[in-house]
Coordinates of C-alpha atoms in Angstrom, one line a residue:
Chain A
M1 CA 1.6 7.0 31.1
D2 CA -0.9 8.5 28.7
F3 CA 0.7 6.6 25.9
C4 CA 0.8 3.3 27.8
K5 CA -3.0 3.5 28.4
Q6 CA -3.8 4.3 24.8
F7 CA -1.4 1.7 23.5
N8 CA -2.8 -1.0 25.8
D9 CA -6.3 0.0 24.6
R10 CA -5.4 -0.3 21.0
T11 CA -3.5 -3.6 21.3
K12 CA -5.8 -5.4 23.7
D13 CA -6.7 -7.9 21.0
I14 CA -3.1 -8.9 20.4
I15 CA -1.6 -12.0 22.1
L16 CA 0.7 -10.9 24.9
E17 CA 4.5 -10.6 24.2
T18 CA 4.0 -10.1 20.5
P19 CA 6.5 -7.4 19.4
T20 CA 4.4 -4.5 18.2
P21 CA 6.3 -1.7 16.5
V22 CA 4.7 1.7 16.9
A23 CA 5.3 5.0 15.0
I24 CA 4.7 8.0 17.3
S25 CA 4.6 11.6 16.1
I26 CA 4.9 14.1 18.9
K27 CA 3.7 17.7 18.4
P28 CA 5.5 20.6 20.1
D29 CA 2.6 21.0 22.6
R30 CA 3.3 17.4 23.8
T31 CA 0.2 15.8 22.2
F32 CA 0.9 12.8 20.1
T33 CA -0.6 10.4 17.6
F34 CA 0.7 6.9 17.0
A35 CA 0.1 4.1 14.5
V36 CA 0.4 0.5 15.6
K37 CA 2.2 -1.6 13.0
S38 CA 2.4 -5.4 12.3
P39 CA 5.1 -7.4 14.0
P40 CA 8.6 -7.4 12.6
T41 CA 8.9 -9.5 9.4
S42 CA 11.8 -11.5 10.6
W43 CA 9.9 -12.4 13.8
L44 CA 6.9 -13.6 11.7
L45 CA 9.2 -15.6 9.5
K46 CA 11.0 -17.3 12.4
R47 CA 7.6 -18.2 13.8
A48 CA 6.4 -19.5 10.5
A49 CA 9.5 -21.6 10.1
G50 CA 9.3 -22.8 13.7
V51 CA 12.8 -21.6 14.6
A52 CA 13.8 -19.6 17.6
K53 CA 16.8 -17.9 15.9
G54 CA 17.8 -17.0 12.4
A55 CA 21.0 -18.4 10.8
A56 CA 24.3 -17.1 12.2
Q57 CA 25.7 -17.1 8.7
P58 CA 22.8 -16.4 6.3
G59 CA 23.5 -17.7 2.8
K60 CA 25.8 -20.4 4.1
E61 CA 23.5 -21.9 6.6
V62 CA 19.8 -22.5 6.4
A63 CA 17.9 -22.0 9.7
G64 CA 14.4 -23.0 8.5
T65 CA 12.1 -23.4 5.5
V66 CA 9.0 -21.6 4.6
S67 CA 6.6 -21.9 1.7
L68 CA 5.4 -19.2 -0.7
K69 CA 2.0 -19.5 1.0
H70 CA 3.5 -18.5 4.3
I71 CA 5.1 -15.5 2.5
Y72 CA 1.7 -14.6 1.1
A73 CA 0.0 -14.8 4.5
I74 CA 2.8 -12.6 6.1
S75 CA 2.5 -10.1 3.2
Q76 CA -1.2 -9.8 3.9
M77 CA -0.5 -8.9 7.5
K78 CA 2.2 -6.3 6.3
A79 CA -0.2 -4.8 3.7
K80 CA -2.4 -3.5 6.6
D81 CA 0.4 -1.2 7.7
P82 CA -0.2 2.4 6.8
V83 CA 3.3 2.5 5.2
M84 CA 2.5 -0.2 2.8
S85 CA -0.9 1.1 1.7
H86 CA 0.3 2.2 -1.7
I87 CA 2.6 -0.8 -2.4
G88 CA 1.1 -3.8 -4.3
L89 CA 1.0 -7.2 -2.6
D90 CA 3.5 -8.7 -5.0
K91 CA 6.1 -6.1 -4.1
I92 CA 5.5 -6.7 -0.4
C93 CA 6.0 -10.4 -1.0
K94 CA 9.3 -9.7 -2.7
S95 CA 10.4 -7.7 0.3
V96 CA 9.4 -10.5 2.7
I97 CA 11.4 -13.0 0.6
A98 CA 14.4 -10.7 0.8
T99 CA 14.0 -10.5 4.6
A100 CA 13.8 -14.3 4.7
K101 CA 17.1 -14.5 2.7
S102 CA 18.9 -12.3 5.2
A103 CA 17.5 -14.4 8.1
G104 CA 18.8 -17.6 6.5
I105 CA 15.3 -18.9 6.0
R106 CA 14.8 -20.8 2.8
V107 CA 11.7 -20.1 0.7
V108 CA 10.3 -23.0 -1.3
H109 CA 7.2 -23.4 -3.5
Chain B
M1 CA 0.2 7.5 -46.1
Y2 CA 1.9 10.9 -46.1
T3 CA 4.1 11.3 -49.1
R4 CA 6.7 13.9 -49.3
V5 CA 8.6 14.7 -52.5
L6 CA 12.2 15.9 -52.0
F7 CA 14.1 17.8 -54.6
A8 CA 17.9 18.2 -54.8
N9 CA 19.4 21.6 -55.5
A10 CA 17.8 23.6 -58.3
G11 CA 20.5 22.9 -60.8
V12 CA 19.9 19.2 -60.7
R13 CA 16.2 19.3 -60.9
S14 CA 16.1 20.2 -64.6
S15 CA 18.0 17.1 -65.6
W16 CA 15.7 14.7 -63.8
N17 CA 12.8 13.2 -65.4
A18 CA 9.7 12.0 -63.5
A19 CA 10.9 8.4 -63.3
Q20 CA 14.2 9.4 -61.8
Q21 CA 12.8 11.8 -59.2
R22 CA 13.2 10.3 -55.8
V23 CA 10.1 10.1 -53.8
F24 CA 10.6 9.7 -50.1
S25 CA 7.4 8.3 -48.7
R26 CA 6.8 8.3 -45.0
G27 CA 4.3 5.9 -43.6
F28 CA 3.5 5.0 -40.0
A29 CA 4.8 1.7 -38.7
S30 CA 1.3 0.5 -37.7
S31 CA 0.9 -2.0 -40.5
L32 CA 4.3 -3.6 -39.8
V33 CA 3.6 -3.8 -36.1
S34 CA 0.2 -5.5 -36.6
Q35 CA 1.9 -8.0 -38.9
T36 CA 4.5 -9.0 -36.3
A37 CA 1.8 -9.1 -33.6
E38 CA -0.2 -11.6 -35.6
T39 CA 2.9 -13.8 -36.2
N40 CA 3.8 -13.6 -32.5
A41 CA 0.3 -14.6 -31.4
S42 CA 0.2 -17.6 -33.7
S43 CA 3.6 -18.8 -32.5
D44 CA 2.6 -18.6 -28.8
T45 CA 3.2 -22.3 -28.5
Q46 CA 6.9 -21.7 -29.2
K47 CA 7.4 -19.9 -25.9
P48 CA 6.9 -22.5 -23.3
V49 CA 4.6 -21.7 -20.4
K50 CA 6.6 -22.5 -17.2
K51 CA 5.1 -25.1 -15.0
Y52 CA 5.6 -24.6 -11.3
P53 CA 5.8 -27.6 -8.9
A54 CA 2.9 -28.1 -6.6
S55 CA 3.2 -26.2 -3.3
L56 CA 4.7 -28.1 -0.3
A57 CA 2.1 -26.4 1.8
T58 CA -0.8 -28.4 0.5
H59 CA -4.4 -27.2 0.7
G60 CA -5.5 -27.3 4.3
T61 CA -2.1 -27.0 5.9
V62 CA -2.2 -24.8 9.0
L63 CA 0.3 -21.9 8.6
K64 CA 1.4 -22.0 12.3
G65 CA 2.7 -19.0 14.2
L66 CA 1.1 -16.4 11.9
N67 CA -1.8 -15.5 14.2
I68 CA -1.2 -12.6 16.6
Y69 CA -4.7 -12.0 17.8
K70 CA -6.3 -13.6 20.9
Q71 CA -9.5 -14.3 19.1
G72 CA -8.0 -15.3 15.8
K73 CA -6.7 -18.6 14.4
D74 CA -3.7 -19.5 12.3
P75 CA -4.3 -19.0 8.6
V76 CA -4.9 -22.1 6.6
A77 CA -3.3 -22.7 3.2
L78 CA -5.7 -22.5 0.3
K79 CA -5.5 -24.5 -2.9
D80 CA -2.7 -23.6 -5.3
E81 CA -5.1 -22.2 -7.9
E82 CA -6.6 -19.7 -5.4
Y83 CA -3.4 -17.8 -5.1
P84 CA -2.5 -15.2 -7.6
D85 CA -0.3 -16.3 -10.5
W86 CA 2.5 -13.9 -9.8
L87 CA 3.1 -15.6 -6.4
W88 CA 4.8 -18.6 -8.1
T89 CA 7.1 -16.5 -10.2
L90 CA 8.7 -14.8 -7.2
L91 CA 11.4 -17.4 -6.8
D92 CA 12.4 -17.3 -10.4
E93 CA 16.0 -16.3 -11.1
V94 CA 16.2 -13.9 -14.0
P95 CA 19.1 -15.0 -16.3
F96 CA 21.9 -12.5 -16.8
E97 CA 20.9 -11.7 -20.5
E98 CA 17.3 -10.8 -19.5
K99 CA 18.2 -8.4 -16.7
T100 CA 18.1 -4.7 -17.3
V101 CA 21.3 -3.1 -18.6
R102 CA 21.6 -1.2 -15.4
E103 CA 21.5 -4.5 -13.4
Q104 CA 24.0 -6.2 -15.7
Q105 CA 26.4 -3.4 -15.4
R106 CA 26.1 -3.4 -11.6
L107 CA 26.8 -7.1 -11.4
T108 CA 29.8 -6.9 -13.8
R109 CA 31.2 -4.0 -11.9
S110 CA 30.9 -5.5 -8.5
K111 CA 32.5 -8.7 -9.7
A112 CA 35.4 -6.8 -11.2
I113 CA 35.9 -4.9 -7.9
K114 CA 35.9 -8.1 -5.9
E115 CA 38.4 -9.7 -8.3
A116 CA 40.6 -6.6 -8.2
N117 CA 40.5 -6.6 -4.4
F118 CA 41.4 -10.3 -4.2
M119 CA 44.4 -9.7 -6.5
K120 CA 45.5 -6.9 -4.3
S121 CA 45.1 -8.8 -1.1
R122 CA 47.2 -11.7 -2.3
K123 CA 50.8 -11.6 -0.9

């Protein structure tokens, strides 16, 4: 209950039904802190490509296409995550491209 | 340059004259390195600068679906020049010869394993 209130508070600016991963750390005395992260990369990629589902057989099928500029925009969102704070934007882009590959989304220039 | 004179065993020393004495001189490689750097810089035109095609997402294209905030808008694609240079290199495939030795070995090994498994699975 406590978590729900705080979570709703922190995410009130986000459009409803956006999947929002959260990392919670709970202390032994049942107090907690949590960090709200950016939506899952594959979800963002599918939205950017305009597809509902990724490819059933990635590598053999292509579900959608996305430009490097989309990748850059997605990486900028990912870079705000606390996990990614020490990783350069170029490495995050590489990571997003790898996610696109496993989702069957083709990346073009 | 630091010059070091080396002598053979004592018995030989007496039979050497000054001209025959071997002088091992040790110098730092800096002069050689700067020479090669100059020649590399002048022959920059030999290594072709790769040209990347113009982005399909032209300037002003709305990148739909990437806005998650109620008060925000979808990001708009900027001009190609406004993106960092490394962005266009991300789709490049590194040829086998230019990969690290570790990566080359990994690929050769996995290929050999797959071939061996295929040969075993044949009936």
